[in-house]
Coordinates of C-alpha atoms in Angstrom, one line a residue:
M1 CA 64.8 93.8 -0.5
E2 CA 64.0 92.9 -4.2
I3 CA 60.5 91.8 -4.9
E4 CA 61.5 88.3 -6.0
L5 CA 63.3 87.6 -2.5
V6 CA 60.4 89.2 -0.6
E7 CA 58.2 86.4 -2.4
I8 CA 60.7 83.9 -1.4
R9 CA 61.1 85.0 2.1
D10 CA 57.2 85.0 2.5
F11 CA 57.0 81.4 1.3
L12 CA 59.8 80.1 3.5
A13 CA 58.1 81.9 6.5
Q14 CA 54.7 80.0 6.5
R15 CA 56.3 76.9 6.0
P16 CA 58.3 74.5 9.0
P17 CA 61.0 74.4 9.9
F18 CA 61.8 77.8 8.5
D19 CA 59.4 79.6 10.2
A20 CA 61.3 79.0 13.4
L21 CA 63.6 81.5 12.2
P22 CA 63.6 84.9 13.5
E23 CA 63.0 87.6 11.1
E24 CA 66.5 88.7 10.5
Q25 CA 67.7 85.3 9.4
L26 CA 64.5 84.7 7.2
N27 CA 65.3 88.3 5.4
Q28 CA 69.0 86.9 4.7
L29 CA 67.8 83.7 3.9
P30 CA 66.8 83.9 0.2
K31 CA 70.0 85.5 -0.8
S32 CA 71.6 81.9 0.4
L33 CA 69.2 80.1 -2.1
E34 CA 69.8 78.7 -5.4
I35 CA 66.9 78.5 -7.7
R36 CA 66.7 75.3 -10.2
Y37 CA 64.0 74.4 -12.6
L38 CA 63.7 70.7 -13.4
R39 CA 62.1 69.7 -16.5
R40 CA 59.7 66.5 -16.3
G41 CA 61.6 63.4 -16.5
S42 CA 64.8 65.0 -14.8
L43 CA 66.7 63.1 -12.3
F44 CA 66.4 64.2 -8.5
P45 CA 68.4 65.4 -7.0
P46 CA 70.0 67.2 -9.9
A47 CA 73.1 65.3 -11.1
D48 CA 75.2 68.4 -11.9
S49 CA 74.9 69.3 -8.2
L50 CA 78.6 69.5 -6.9
K51 CA 78.3 70.1 -3.2
G52 CA 75.5 69.0 -0.7
F53 CA 72.0 70.6 -0.3
I54 CA 68.9 70.5 0.9
Y55 CA 66.1 70.7 -1.5
I56 CA 62.7 72.9 -1.0
L57 CA 60.1 72.2 -3.6
R58 CA 58.2 75.5 -4.7
S59 CA 56.2 73.8 -7.1
G60 CA 55.8 70.8 -9.3
A61 CA 56.2 67.1 -8.1
I62 CA 59.0 64.6 -7.4
E63 CA 58.6 60.9 -7.0
L64 CA 61.3 59.4 -4.6
R65 CA 62.1 55.6 -5.0
D66 CA 64.3 53.0 -3.1
D67 CA 67.3 50.7 -4.6
E68 CA 64.4 48.3 -6.1
D69 CA 62.5 51.3 -7.7
N70 CA 59.2 50.8 -5.6
L71 CA 57.8 54.4 -5.1
V72 CA 58.4 55.5 -1.4
E73 CA 57.2 59.1 -1.5
K74 CA 56.0 62.0 -3.5
L75 CA 57.0 65.6 -2.8
A76 CA 54.6 68.3 -3.3
E77 CA 54.5 72.1 -2.9
G78 CA 56.9 72.9 0.5
G79 CA 58.3 69.3 0.6
L80 CA 61.7 68.9 1.8
Y81 CA 64.5 66.6 0.9
T82 CA 67.7 66.8 3.3
T83 CA 69.4 63.4 2.8
D84 CA 72.3 65.2 1.2
C85 CA 73.0 67.0 4.4
Q86 CA 73.7 63.7 5.8
L87 CA 70.2 64.2 7.9
I88 CA 68.9 60.5 8.3
D89 CA 66.4 59.3 5.4
F90 CA 63.6 57.6 7.1
S91 CA 62.3 56.1 3.5
R92 CA 65.4 54.3 2.2
V93 CA 65.1 56.6 -0.7
T94 CA 68.2 56.2 -3.3
H95 CA 66.8 58.3 -6.4
G96 CA 64.3 60.4 -7.4
L97 CA 62.4 61.7 -10.8
A98 CA 60.6 65.2 -11.4
V99 CA 57.4 63.7 -12.6
E100 CA 55.9 67.4 -13.5
D101 CA 57.8 70.4 -14.2
S102 CA 59.5 71.7 -10.8
L103 CA 60.8 74.4 -9.3
I104 CA 63.1 73.9 -6.5
Y105 CA 65.2 75.9 -4.1
Q106 CA 68.6 74.7 -3.0
L107 CA 70.2 75.5 0.4
S108 CA 73.7 74.5 0.6
C109 CA 74.6 72.1 4.0
D110 CA 77.1 74.7 5.1
V111 CA 74.5 77.2 5.5
L112 CA 72.1 74.8 7.0
K113 CA 74.9 74.0 9.6
M114 CA 75.2 77.6 10.5
L115 CA 71.3 78.0 10.8
R116 CA 71.3 75.0 13.3
K117 CA 73.8 76.1 15.5
T118 CA 72.9 79.5 15.8
E119 CA 68.9 79.2 16.0
P120 CA 68.2 76.3 18.6
A121 CA 64.3 76.3 17.8
F122 CA 65.3 75.6 14.0
D123 CA 67.8 73.1 15.0
R124 CA 65.1 71.0 16.8
H125 CA 63.2 70.6 13.6
F126 CA 65.8 69.1 12.1
A127 CA 66.6 66.3 14.7
E128 CA 68.5 63.5 13.2
S129 CA 66.2 60.9 13.9
I130 CA 62.3 60.4 13.8
R131 CA 62.1 59.3 17.6
D132 CA 63.7 62.6 18.3
R133 CA 61.5 64.6 16.3
L134 CA 58.3 62.6 17.8
K135 CA 59.5 62.8 21.4
Q136 CA 60.1 66.5 20.9
A137 CA 56.6 67.0 19.6
V138 CA 55.2 64.9 22.6
R139 CA 56.9 67.2 25.0
T140 CA 55.7 70.4 22.9
L141 CA 52.1 69.3 23.2
Q142 CA 52.6 68.5 27.2
D143 CA 54.0 72.4 27.5
Y144 CA 50.7 73.6 25.9
G145 CA 49.2 73.8 29.4
E146 CA 50.6 76.8 30.9
E147 CA 49.3 76.2 34.3
K148 CA 49.5 72.7 36.0
S149 CA 46.1 71.7 36.7
P150 CA 45.3 70.3 40.1
I151 CA 43.8 67.2 38.6
A152 CA 47.1 66.5 36.7
E153 CA 48.6 66.1 40.3
M154 CA 46.8 62.9 40.4
T155 CA 48.7 61.4 37.3
V156 CA 52.2 61.5 38.8
E157 CA 53.6 58.3 39.8
V158 CA 53.4 56.7 42.8
S159 CA 57.2 56.7 43.1
D160 CA 57.2 60.5 43.0
L161 CA 55.1 60.7 46.2
I162 CA 57.1 58.2 48.4
K163 CA 59.7 60.4 50.3
K164 CA 61.0 57.9 52.8
R165 CA 63.0 54.6 52.7
P166 CA 61.0 51.9 53.7
V167 CA 60.8 51.5 57.5
T168 CA 60.7 47.6 58.1
I169 CA 61.1 45.0 61.1
D170 CA 61.6 41.3 61.4
I171 CA 58.5 38.9 61.8
N172 CA 60.4 37.5 64.9
S173 CA 60.3 41.0 66.5
T174 CA 58.0 42.2 69.6
I175 CA 55.0 44.5 69.2
R176 CA 57.1 46.8 71.8
Q177 CA 59.9 46.8 69.3
A178 CA 57.6 47.6 66.4
A179 CA 56.1 50.5 68.5
E180 CA 59.5 52.2 69.2
L181 CA 60.7 51.9 66.0
M182 CA 57.5 53.7 64.4
S183 CA 58.2 56.4 67.0
D184 CA 61.7 56.5 66.2
K185 CA 61.0 57.2 62.5
N186 CA 58.1 59.0 63.2
V187 CA 55.8 56.9 60.8
S188 CA 52.3 55.7 61.3
S189 CA 53.0 52.2 60.2
V190 CA 55.8 49.6 59.7
M191 CA 56.3 46.5 57.2
I192 CA 56.6 43.3 58.8
M193 CA 59.1 40.9 56.7
D194 CA 59.9 37.4 56.9
G195 CA 63.3 37.4 55.1
T196 CA 62.8 39.4 51.8
Q197 CA 59.2 38.8 51.7
L198 CA 56.6 41.0 52.9
A199 CA 54.2 39.1 55.8
G200 CA 52.5 42.0 56.6
I201 CA 52.1 45.4 58.4
I202 CA 51.4 47.4 61.6
T203 CA 49.7 50.5 61.7
D204 CA 49.2 53.0 64.6
R205 CA 45.3 51.8 64.4
D206 CA 46.4 48.2 64.8
L207 CA 48.5 49.1 68.1
R208 CA 45.3 50.8 69.6
K209 CA 42.7 48.4 68.6
R210 CA 44.7 45.0 68.5
C211 CA 47.1 45.6 71.0
I212 CA 46.2 48.2 73.8
A213 CA 42.3 47.8 73.5
A214 CA 42.4 44.1 73.2
G215 CA 44.9 43.5 76.4
V216 CA 47.6 42.1 74.3
S217 CA 51.1 42.0 75.7
V218 CA 53.7 44.3 74.1
D219 CA 56.1 41.3 74.5
R220 CA 54.2 39.3 72.0
P221 CA 55.4 38.5 68.7
V222 CA 54.2 41.2 65.8
S223 CA 52.6 38.5 64.0
Q224 CA 50.0 38.4 66.5
I225 CA 48.3 41.7 65.7
M226 CA 49.7 42.4 62.0
T227 CA 47.5 42.8 59.0
T228 CA 48.0 40.0 56.5
N229 CA 46.8 39.2 52.7
L230 CA 47.8 42.6 51.6
E231 CA 47.1 44.6 48.7
T232 CA 50.3 46.1 47.3
I233 CA 50.9 48.5 44.4
Q234 CA 53.8 48.9 41.9
E235 CA 56.1 52.3 42.4
S236 CA 54.7 53.2 38.5
T237 CA 51.3 53.2 39.5
M238 CA 49.4 56.7 38.8
A239 CA 48.4 58.4 42.2
I240 CA 44.8 58.4 41.1
Q241 CA 44.7 54.5 40.9
A242 CA 46.2 54.2 44.2
L243 CA 43.4 56.7 45.7
M244 CA 41.1 54.4 43.8
T245 CA 42.5 51.4 45.5
M246 CA 42.5 52.8 48.9
T247 CA 38.9 54.1 48.7
R248 CA 37.7 50.6 47.7
L249 CA 39.6 49.0 50.3
H250 CA 39.1 51.4 52.9
V251 CA 42.7 51.4 54.1
H252 CA 45.1 54.4 54.7
H253 CA 48.3 52.4 53.8
L254 CA 49.3 50.8 50.8
P255 CA 53.0 48.8 50.4
V256 CA 54.7 49.7 47.1
K257 CA 57.1 47.5 45.3
R258 CA 59.8 47.5 42.2
G259 CA 59.0 44.2 41.2
E260 CA 58.9 41.9 44.0
D261 CA 61.1 44.4 46.0
V262 CA 59.4 46.4 49.0
V263 CA 60.6 50.4 48.1
G264 CA 58.0 52.3 50.6
M265 CA 54.8 52.7 51.8
L266 CA 52.2 55.2 50.2
T267 CA 49.8 56.7 52.8
A268 CA 46.6 58.5 52.5
T269 CA 48.6 61.7 53.7
D270 CA 50.9 61.4 51.1
L271 CA 48.1 61.4 48.5
A272 CA 46.6 64.4 50.5
R273 CA 49.5 66.2 50.0
H274 CA 49.1 66.0 45.9
Q275 CA 45.6 65.1 45.2
S276 CA 43.3 67.8 43.6
T277 CA 40.2 68.5 45.2
N278 CA 38.1 67.3 42.1
S279 CA 39.7 64.1 41.5
A280 CA 39.6 63.2 45.5
Y281 CA 35.8 64.0 45.3
L282 CA 35.4 62.0 42.5
A283 CA 36.6 58.8 44.0
S284 CA 34.9 59.3 47.6
D285 CA 31.8 60.1 45.9
I286 CA 32.0 56.8 44.0
R287 CA 32.5 55.1 47.0
K288 CA 29.8 56.6 48.7
A289 CA 27.2 56.3 46.0
A290 CA 24.1 54.6 47.2
S291 CA 22.1 54.5 43.8
V292 CA 22.6 54.7 39.9
D293 CA 21.5 58.1 40.1
D294 CA 24.3 59.1 42.3
L295 CA 26.7 57.6 40.2
S296 CA 25.6 59.3 37.2
L297 CA 26.1 62.6 38.6
V298 CA 29.4 61.6 39.4
S299 CA 30.1 60.4 35.7
E300 CA 28.7 63.8 34.3
R301 CA 32.0 65.1 35.6
L302 CA 34.1 62.8 33.4
P303 CA 34.3 65.1 30.4
D304 CA 35.4 68.1 32.6
L305 CA 38.0 66.0 34.4
Q306 CA 39.4 64.9 30.7
F307 CA 39.2 68.4 29.8
Q308 CA 41.2 69.7 32.5
L309 CA 43.8 66.8 32.3
A310 CA 44.3 67.8 28.6
N311 CA 44.8 71.4 29.4
S312 CA 47.7 70.3 31.9
N313 CA 50.8 68.5 31.1
A314 CA 49.3 65.1 31.6
S315 CA 50.4 62.4 28.9
A316 CA 47.6 60.6 26.9
L317 CA 48.7 57.5 28.3
H318 CA 48.3 59.0 31.8
I319 CA 44.6 60.3 30.9
G320 CA 43.7 57.1 29.2
E321 CA 44.9 55.5 32.5
A322 CA 43.0 58.1 34.7
I323 CA 39.6 57.7 32.8
S324 CA 39.9 54.1 32.7
S325 CA 40.3 53.7 36.6
I326 CA 37.6 55.7 37.3
T327 CA 35.3 53.7 35.0
D328 CA 36.7 50.6 36.6
S329 CA 35.4 52.2 40.1
L330 CA 32.1 53.2 38.7
T331 CA 31.6 49.6 37.3
A332 CA 32.9 48.0 40.6
R333 CA 30.6 50.0 42.6
L334 CA 27.4 48.9 40.5
I335 CA 28.4 45.4 40.9
E336 CA 28.4 45.9 44.7
M337 CA 25.1 47.5 44.6
A338 CA 23.7 44.8 42.6
E339 CA 25.2 42.0 45.0
T340 CA 23.7 43.7 47.7
E341 CA 20.3 43.6 46.2
L342 CA 20.6 40.0 44.5
G343 CA 22.6 38.5 47.7
P344 CA 25.9 37.0 47.5
P345 CA 26.8 34.8 44.0
P346 CA 26.0 31.3 43.9
V347 CA 29.6 30.5 42.5
R348 CA 32.8 32.4 41.6
Y349 CA 32.9 35.0 38.9
V350 CA 34.7 37.7 37.5
W351 CA 33.6 41.0 35.6
L352 CA 35.9 41.5 32.6
C353 CA 36.1 44.7 30.7
G354 CA 37.3 44.8 26.9
G355 CA 38.4 47.3 24.4
S356 CA 39.8 50.5 25.3
Q357 CA 39.0 50.1 28.9
A358 CA 41.1 46.9 29.0
R359 CA 44.0 48.5 27.5
G360 CA 43.7 51.6 29.9
E361 CA 43.4 53.9 26.9
Q362 CA 40.0 55.3 27.5
T363 CA 38.1 58.6 27.0
S364 CA 35.2 59.7 28.7
H365 CA 32.1 58.2 28.0
S366 CA 32.8 55.6 25.1
D367 CA 30.8 52.6 24.5
Q368 CA 31.1 49.6 27.2
D369 CA 32.5 46.5 26.2
N370 CA 32.4 43.6 28.9
A371 CA 32.0 39.9 29.8
L372 CA 31.5 37.4 32.8
L373 CA 33.6 34.6 33.5
I374 CA 32.1 32.1 35.6
S375 CA 33.2 29.4 37.5
D376 CA 32.7 25.8 36.2
E377 CA 30.7 25.0 39.1
M378 CA 28.0 26.9 37.9
K379 CA 24.4 25.3 37.7
P380 CA 21.5 25.6 35.5
E381 CA 19.7 27.3 38.3
H382 CA 22.4 30.1 38.7
A383 CA 21.6 31.5 35.3
D384 CA 18.9 34.0 36.2
Y385 CA 21.5 35.4 39.1
F386 CA 24.1 36.1 36.6
E387 CA 21.8 37.5 34.0
T388 CA 20.1 40.1 36.4
L389 CA 23.7 40.9 37.6
A390 CA 25.0 41.6 34.2
K391 CA 21.8 43.8 33.3
R392 CA 22.1 45.6 36.4
V393 CA 25.7 46.7 35.6
S394 CA 25.4 47.3 32.1
D395 CA 21.9 49.2 32.2
G396 CA 23.9 51.2 35.1
L397 CA 26.9 51.9 33.0
N398 CA 24.5 53.2 30.2
A399 CA 22.8 55.4 32.6
C400 CA 26.5 56.8 33.4
G401 CA 27.2 57.6 29.7
F402 CA 28.8 54.4 28.6
I403 CA 26.3 53.3 25.9
Y404 CA 25.6 50.0 25.3
C405 CA 27.9 48.2 22.4
P406 CA 26.6 48.7 19.2
G407 CA 27.9 45.1 18.3
N408 CA 26.2 43.6 21.8
A409 CA 29.7 42.6 23.4
M410 CA 28.5 42.8 26.7
A411 CA 27.9 40.5 29.7
T412 CA 24.1 40.9 29.2
N413 CA 24.4 38.9 25.9
P414 CA 24.3 35.1 27.1
K415 CA 27.0 34.4 24.8
W416 CA 29.5 36.5 26.5
R417 CA 28.3 35.3 30.0
Q418 CA 30.0 31.9 30.2
T419 CA 31.7 29.4 32.5
L420 CA 35.6 29.1 32.2
Q421 CA 34.9 26.0 30.2
I422 CA 32.8 27.4 27.5
W423 CA 35.3 30.6 27.4
R424 CA 38.1 28.1 26.6
K425 CA 36.2 26.8 23.6
Y426 CA 35.8 29.9 22.4
F427 CA 39.2 30.9 22.3
N428 CA 40.4 27.4 20.8
T429 CA 37.9 28.1 17.8
W430 CA 39.2 31.5 17.2
I431 CA 42.5 30.7 17.5
N432 CA 42.9 27.2 15.7
K433 CA 40.0 28.3 13.1
P434 CA 40.5 31.9 12.4
E435 CA 37.6 33.5 10.7
P436 CA 36.1 37.0 10.1
M437 CA 34.2 36.8 13.5
A438 CA 37.4 36.0 15.4
L439 CA 39.1 39.2 13.7
M440 CA 36.1 41.1 14.5
L441 CA 36.1 40.5 18.2
S442 CA 39.9 40.4 18.5
S443 CA 40.2 43.8 19.5
I444 CA 37.6 43.4 22.5
F445 CA 38.3 39.9 23.7
F446 CA 41.9 39.5 23.2
D447 CA 42.2 42.6 25.2
L448 CA 40.2 41.3 28.2
R449 CA 41.1 42.4 31.9
P450 CA 39.7 41.9 35.2
V451 CA 37.7 44.5 37.0
Y452 CA 36.0 42.5 39.7
G453 CA 35.7 39.3 41.3
E454 CA 38.2 36.1 41.2
V455 CA 40.9 37.3 39.4
E456 CA 42.4 33.8 39.4
L457 CA 39.5 32.6 37.1
F458 CA 40.7 35.0 34.5
N459 CA 44.5 34.3 35.0
E460 CA 43.8 30.7 34.4
L461 CA 41.8 31.7 31.2
R462 CA 44.7 34.2 29.9
S463 CA 47.5 31.9 30.7
D464 CA 45.5 28.8 28.5
V465 CA 45.1 31.8 25.6
L466 CA 48.4 33.1 25.4
N467 CA 50.1 29.3 25.4
K468 CA 48.2 28.6 22.4
T469 CA 48.5 31.9 20.6
R470 CA 52.3 31.8 21.0
G471 CA 54.0 30.8 17.9
H472 CA 50.8 30.0 16.3
G473 CA 51.8 30.8 12.8
I474 CA 48.4 30.6 10.9
F475 CA 46.6 32.4 13.6
T476 CA 49.2 35.3 13.9
A477 CA 49.0 35.7 10.1
F478 CA 45.4 36.1 10.2
M479 CA 45.8 38.5 12.9
A480 CA 48.4 40.7 11.0
A481 CA 46.3 40.5 8.0
N482 CA 43.5 41.9 9.7
A483 CA 45.7 44.7 11.3
L484 CA 46.7 45.6 8.2
Q485 CA 43.2 46.7 7.4
H486 CA 43.7 49.9 9.2
R487 CA 46.3 52.4 7.1
P488 CA 47.3 55.9 8.2
P489 CA 45.6 58.4 6.2
L490 CA 48.6 59.3 3.8
G491 CA 48.5 59.9 0.3
F492 CA 51.8 59.9 -2.0
F493 CA 52.0 63.6 -1.6
R494 CA 52.2 63.4 2.2
T495 CA 48.8 65.0 2.1
F496 CA 46.1 63.7 4.5
V497 CA 43.5 61.3 2.7
L498 CA 40.3 63.1 3.9
I499 CA 36.6 61.7 4.0
H500 CA 34.6 63.7 1.2
G501 CA 30.9 64.3 1.5
G502 CA 28.8 63.7 4.4
K503 CA 28.8 64.7 8.0
H504 CA 32.4 64.3 8.3
D505 CA 33.6 66.2 5.3
D506 CA 37.3 67.1 4.8
T507 CA 38.1 65.0 7.9
F508 CA 40.0 62.0 8.8
D509 CA 39.3 59.5 11.6
I510 CA 42.0 59.9 14.0
K511 CA 41.2 56.9 16.2
H512 CA 40.9 54.3 13.6
R513 CA 43.4 55.7 11.0
G514 CA 46.2 56.5 13.7
I515 CA 45.9 55.0 16.9
V516 CA 43.9 51.7 16.1
P517 CA 46.8 50.7 13.6
I518 CA 49.2 50.9 16.4
T519 CA 46.8 49.2 18.9
D520 CA 46.5 46.3 16.2
I521 CA 50.1 46.0 15.6
A522 CA 50.7 45.7 19.3
R523 CA 48.2 43.1 19.8
V524 CA 49.6 41.0 17.0
F525 CA 53.0 41.2 18.8
A526 CA 51.6 40.2 22.2
L527 CA 49.7 37.3 20.9
D528 CA 52.6 35.9 18.7
Q529 CA 54.9 36.1 21.7
G530 CA 52.5 35.1 24.5
L531 CA 52.9 38.6 26.4
T532 CA 50.6 39.3 29.4
P533 CA 50.5 43.0 29.3
V534 CA 47.2 44.6 27.7
N535 CA 47.8 48.1 27.5
T536 CA 49.4 49.2 24.1
T537 CA 52.6 51.1 25.1
E538 CA 53.4 48.3 27.7
R539 CA 52.8 45.5 24.8
L540 CA 55.2 47.5 22.6
E541 CA 58.0 47.9 25.2
A542 CA 57.5 44.1 26.2
A543 CA 57.8 43.4 22.5
A544 CA 60.9 45.3 22.0
E545 CA 62.5 42.9 24.7
T546 CA 61.9 40.1 22.1
T547 CA 62.9 39.3 18.4
V548 CA 59.8 40.7 16.9
L549 CA 60.5 44.4 17.5
S550 CA 63.5 46.2 17.4
R551 CA 64.2 48.6 20.5
D552 CA 64.4 51.8 18.1
M553 CA 61.0 50.8 16.5
G554 CA 59.4 49.9 19.6
E555 CA 60.3 53.6 21.0
N556 CA 59.2 55.1 17.8
L557 CA 55.8 53.5 17.9
V558 CA 55.3 54.5 21.6
D559 CA 56.2 58.0 20.6
A560 CA 53.9 57.8 17.8
L561 CA 51.1 56.7 19.8
E562 CA 51.6 59.3 22.6
F563 CA 51.8 61.9 20.0
I564 CA 48.5 60.8 17.9
A565 CA 46.7 60.3 21.1
S566 CA 47.5 63.5 22.5
I567 CA 46.3 65.4 19.4
R568 CA 42.8 63.2 19.7
I569 CA 42.7 64.3 23.4
F570 CA 43.2 68.0 22.7
H571 CA 40.6 67.6 19.7
Q572 CA 38.0 66.3 21.9
A573 CA 39.0 68.8 25.0
E574 CA 38.4 71.5 22.4
Q575 CA 35.1 70.2 21.5
I576 CA 34.0 69.6 25.4
R577 CA 34.8 73.3 26.2
K578 CA 32.5 74.4 23.1
G579 CA 29.7 72.2 24.6
I580 CA 30.1 69.6 21.6
K581 CA 29.8 65.9 21.5
P582 CA 33.6 64.6 21.5
D583 CA 34.5 62.5 18.5
N584 CA 37.7 61.2 16.5
Y585 CA 37.1 63.2 13.3
L586 CA 39.9 65.7 12.8
S587 CA 40.1 68.5 10.2
P588 CA 43.7 69.0 9.1
E589 CA 42.5 72.8 9.3
E590 CA 42.5 72.6 13.2
L591 CA 46.5 71.8 13.2
S592 CA 49.5 74.1 13.3
D593 CA 51.9 73.5 10.4
L594 CA 54.4 71.8 13.0
E595 CA 51.7 69.5 14.2
R596 CA 51.1 68.4 10.5
R597 CA 54.4 67.6 10.0
H598 CA 54.8 65.8 13.1
L599 CA 51.7 63.8 12.6
K600 CA 53.0 62.8 9.1
D601 CA 56.0 61.5 10.9
A602 CA 54.0 59.3 13.3
F603 CA 52.0 58.0 10.3
R604 CA 55.1 57.0 8.4
V605 CA 56.3 55.0 11.3
I606 CA 53.1 53.1 11.1
Q607 CA 53.3 52.7 7.6
E608 CA 57.2 51.3 8.0
M609 CA 56.1 48.8 10.7
Q610 CA 53.1 47.7 8.8
D611 CA 55.3 46.9 5.7
A612 CA 57.8 45.3 8.1
M613 CA 54.8 42.9 9.7
E614 CA 53.5 42.1 6.5
N615 CA 56.7 40.8 5.4
R616 CA 57.2 38.9 8.5
Y617 CA 54.2 37.4 8.8
Q618 CA 52.8 37.5 5.3
G619 CA 49.8 39.1 6.1
G620 CA 49.5 40.2 2.7
R621 CA 48.0 37.1 1.5
F622 CA 45.1 37.3 3.6
V623 CA 44.1 40.9 2.7

């Protein structure tokens, strides 16, 4: 091969998607290329091209613009332009201009089509929608783990563990009929139905203790010995969350629903078949902990849990939910221990978490965000109890590695330890008179979730807040403007905008420049539409059912979030492996060419959504 062709081949071999071609195809490829030189100021694509090409920029710079002549993107060395081959153009580009003397390679659409047809790996890189590319990228990341970690087994959904159809019996049946049905179906429990509603359950233990040992006739109705006031779970619940619920309630059976319909029963035996030893011990040790020191020892294993999950096929969504569930359990146990020492609470209350824990998106040992919502029955003499409770729990979380919030957004701060009436006033002010404090606190207090206590208190507050934010144009505009403060780190040349100087030189903050923008977008939509979900993925999915977000863009944002969050988790897992404290500062050098390309796709999705949101809410007026 001539030296010039070898040089071209080597250039292509180092850049996606051509690096996916086998050596034989790479060796032949330079012969299929046409080389063009464009002087500065020349139109792009070249006006004299008689057939379709994809263009590979070898050197120089090309500006791409839309039909209103707005600059959309700049191509630099290695950049691709594929629209002429009828591949989708994500950027609405209508024309381009060489702004430097540029050398380009042209590859005909016919050759491209042949390569895509014969080389599946190459074809995947030319997926015809950004959604396909991001989904493929997510699948690739999740395939990194060659062996499935035992802990990853606990990130499966409950629906994957239920093997039997629900065994039910009418509430008017007798205890004898229930026992016969359980024996016939070889199950340890039966669900009692009152029409289409779940009224209770009977287990083997109920038959022994409440019937035989108590001398109750088996001809009595099942309602006499059944357990009512049941805790149920949805079939989409993760196995690890179900395990936490079982250990918290000291039960071995949980009815499973799809919406309001009963679809099965999850038992401790089902979980035992799938659970990992580590995660099972983790849940059990939290429940058995008798001191803060005990909980601190359990919490020390959280980074290892994150590391093992990251090196399995667990998704970023499930890893966040798993870590958040364990943090919930640590918090609940600390509250129980405090109540044991302080005595029962004088009035009803609910402990709330905020931020990433509330959204179910936590990584190990982040800082704590929490608050106390207390019944309006509270009297001045009750203040000391809740002050002491808050300090015990917050100090305990800090001892477990969840450091105090730098902004003091914790229940230990009297401002965030208030009655329902006061919390309503707070939100009324933030919503009706948006100002910098409200915007600063939005990522914490507009993402609250109950962890322990009287959930109905929180539901009452949430309902009131969402009724006020729904369709509130001025408030939403301010929230949108605040969301637009966080921009993805992409420059005109589709290169990453990096931090220069200091401890994090030549890195970018993948959390605040990649994850936070999507979280902010989802929050704006949720508040604007009065949607109840707090998790970012669930918010986007719910928003896609309304008029504010298309289904396609909703899916794109979900996939972008999953990919960016996965990159972050892998980055932190590698730091954990090396014994380094995990952070969010990522160097592009850590990424493969393929990962960099997909990360740019994800950032472009964010940019497009931010532009659309700015137009919709006119947020630019407040930036």
